[in-house]
Each structure stands twice: as C-alpha cells, then as structure tokens.
Tab-separated table of C-alpha atoms in Angstrom:
chain	number	residue	atom	x	y	z
D	7	MET	CA	0.000	0.000	0.000
D	8	HIS	CA	1.337	3.465	-0.936
D	9	GLN	CA	1.239	6.153	1.564
D	10	LEU	CA	0.397	9.663	0.376
D	11	THR	CA	2.822	12.262	1.577
D	12	THR	CA	1.985	15.890	2.024
D	13	PRO	CA	4.490	18.639	1.470
D	14	ARG	CA	6.458	19.304	4.585
D	15	GLU	CA	5.419	22.504	6.231
D	16	GLU	CA	8.096	24.691	7.731
D	17	PRO	CA	7.551	25.864	11.247
D	18	PRO	CA	6.033	29.390	11.261
D	19	LEU	CA	9.023	30.895	13.115
D	20	LEU	CA	11.475	29.806	10.410
D	21	THR	CA	9.198	31.220	7.731
D	22	ALA	CA	8.981	34.520	9.603
D	23	VAL	CA	12.769	34.714	9.995
D	24	ALA	CA	13.263	33.983	6.288
D	25	SER	CA	10.774	36.679	5.277
D	26	VAL	CA	12.392	39.230	7.584
D	27	ARG	CA	15.770	38.396	6.006
D	28	ASP	CA	14.276	38.656	2.522
D	29	ALA	CA	12.671	42.003	3.370
D	30	ALA	CA	15.965	43.298	4.773
D	31	LEU	CA	17.823	42.165	1.657
D	32	LEU	CA	15.216	43.750	-0.587
D	33	ALA	CA	15.438	47.026	1.337
D	34	GLU	CA	19.231	46.954	1.048
D	35	VAL	CA	19.063	46.294	-2.704
D	36	VAL	CA	16.639	49.196	-3.178
D	37	GLU	CA	18.884	51.495	-1.126
D	38	LEU	CA	22.013	50.437	-3.033
D	39	ARG	CA	20.316	50.969	-6.383
D	40	ALA	CA	19.241	54.461	-5.324
D	41	LYS	CA	22.796	55.284	-4.191
D	42	ASN	CA	24.181	53.890	-7.440
D	43	GLU	CA	21.838	56.083	-9.467
D	44	GLN	CA	22.821	59.140	-7.408
D	45	LEU	CA	26.502	58.417	-7.979
D	46	GLU	CA	25.981	57.995	-11.721
D	47	GLN	CA	24.172	61.339	-11.836
D	48	ALA	CA	26.905	62.968	-9.763
D	49	LEU	CA	29.607	61.664	-12.102
D	50	ALA	CA	27.727	62.892	-15.153
D	51	SER	CA	27.111	66.274	-13.535
D	52	ARG	CA	30.732	66.544	-12.489
D	53	ALA	CA	31.945	66.011	-16.057
D	54	VAL	CA	29.662	68.772	-17.355
D	55	ILE	CA	30.680	71.103	-14.525
D	56	ASP	CA	34.365	70.473	-15.282
D	57	GLN	CA	33.765	71.213	-18.976
D	58	ALA	CA	32.023	74.479	-18.082
D	59	ARG	CA	34.819	75.360	-15.685
D	60	GLY	CA	37.335	74.806	-18.497
D	61	MET	CA	35.304	77.070	-20.772
D	62	VAL	CA	35.297	79.831	-18.141
D	63	MET	CA	39.038	79.393	-17.590
D	64	ALA	CA	39.648	79.780	-21.324
D	65	LEU	CA	37.289	82.716	-21.764
D	66	ALA	CA	38.016	84.671	-18.584
D	67	PRO	CA	41.178	83.675	-18.257
D	68	CYS	CA	41.327	82.627	-14.611
D	69	SER	CA	42.307	79.777	-12.325
D	70	SER	CA	40.261	76.645	-11.857
D	71	LYS	CA	39.162	77.781	-8.387
D	72	ARG	CA	38.045	81.181	-9.645
D	73	ALA	CA	36.128	79.539	-12.501
D	74	TRP	CA	34.409	77.276	-9.966
D	75	ASP	CA	33.557	80.254	-7.748
D	76	LEU	CA	32.211	82.134	-10.759
D	77	LEU	CA	29.921	79.247	-11.751
D	78	VAL	CA	28.717	78.894	-8.160
D	79	ASP	CA	28.063	82.638	-8.042
D	80	VAL	CA	26.008	82.507	-11.254
D	81	SER	CA	24.115	79.491	-9.935
D	82	GLN	CA	23.248	81.231	-6.673
D	83	HIS	CA	22.224	84.517	-8.301
D	84	CYS	CA	20.011	82.713	-10.822
D	85	ASN	CA	18.689	80.256	-8.247
D	86	VAL	CA	19.532	77.479	-10.712
D	87	LYS	CA	21.444	74.315	-9.835
D	88	LEU	CA	25.136	74.465	-10.631
D	89	ARG	CA	24.899	71.433	-12.933
D	90	ASP	CA	22.140	73.192	-14.920
D	91	VAL	CA	24.190	76.373	-15.274
D	92	ALA	CA	27.144	74.269	-16.431
D	93	ALA	CA	25.006	72.286	-18.869
D	94	ALA	CA	23.579	75.491	-20.348
D	95	LEU	CA	27.074	76.879	-20.830
D	96	VAL	CA	28.376	73.660	-22.407
D	97	THR	CA	25.437	73.439	-24.834
D	98	THR	CA	26.426	76.812	-26.266
D	99	THR	CA	29.157	74.865	-28.081
D	100	LYS	CA	26.326	73.243	-30.063
D	101	ASP	CA	24.898	76.617	-31.127
D	102	GLU	CA	22.319	76.604	-28.321
D	103	PRO	CA	21.716	80.056	-26.869
D	104	LEU	CA	22.509	80.651	-23.223
D	105	PRO	CA	19.316	81.411	-21.267
D	106	GLU	CA	18.993	85.165	-20.748
D	107	GLN	CA	19.090	85.034	-16.945
D	108	ILE	CA	22.255	82.914	-16.912
D	109	GLN	CA	23.819	85.089	-19.607
D	110	ARG	CA	23.107	88.242	-17.598
D	111	GLU	CA	24.506	86.784	-14.353
D	112	LEU	CA	27.530	85.371	-16.158
D	113	ARG	CA	28.343	88.841	-17.530
D	114	ARG	CA	28.006	90.330	-14.035
D	115	ALA	CA	30.176	87.618	-12.507
D	116	LEU	CA	32.840	88.125	-15.187
D	117	ARG	CA	32.819	91.881	-14.540
D	118	ARG	CA	33.248	91.267	-10.806
D	119	LEU	CA	36.074	88.828	-11.540
D	120	HIS	CA	37.881	91.317	-13.774
D	121	SER	CA	37.353	94.219	-11.371
D	122	THR	CA	38.960	92.223	-8.541
D	123	ASP	CA	41.889	91.376	-10.830
D	124	ARG	CA	42.513	95.095	-11.480
D	125	GLN	CA	42.648	96.001	-7.799
C-alpha cells in the first residue's frame, strides 16, 4: 500500500525569519540601487561642470578655483542648480543660446572677476 505524503510545512518561526531576512535584503538592494543612481548622476554632472569650468578658464582667463567660484556665483544669483548652469554653458558649443538670466549673471560675474583682478 502506498502512503500519500503531504508537502512538509516549515515551522512558522522559520518562515517569519526567512521573510524578515528577505525584506531586509530587498530594502538593502533598493537602497544600493538608489545610491548607485545618485553616484551615476553625480559623475555625469561633475563632467559637465568640469567642462564648463574649463570654458570659463579659457574665456576669462582665470584659475580653476576662480572659474568654480564664478559658476557657483552665477548658480546662486540665478537660483539654478550648478549642474544646470554648467550644462547650459556647455550646450552653447552646439549653437544653443545661453538662457537670458544665466547670460546676464555670467556677464556680471565676469565683470566682478575682472574688477577684482585690477585692484
């Protein structure tokens, strides 16, 4: 005579521990993916900011630190993120016009930079 077997049931405590571990792993994966995405965006932004800084250094001419300060100054006066100011400046190399507000603040920042150099 054959005996029918039923699937073995795991004790509820082991199931609960496994699901807590799974939930913790899932939360960690989600957190790591978010951090990874942030780092990718930061790297991309950094490259654009460095390109814009190089453009300012060539146009102004000034040091890397002064170019950085100038871009930060424009960003703060326009209330636009630094990466967006940099991206707008870099896209001018593709015949895109610089937004008026950024253009105006960039002129002012360049004037301030040159007036400090003369003193």
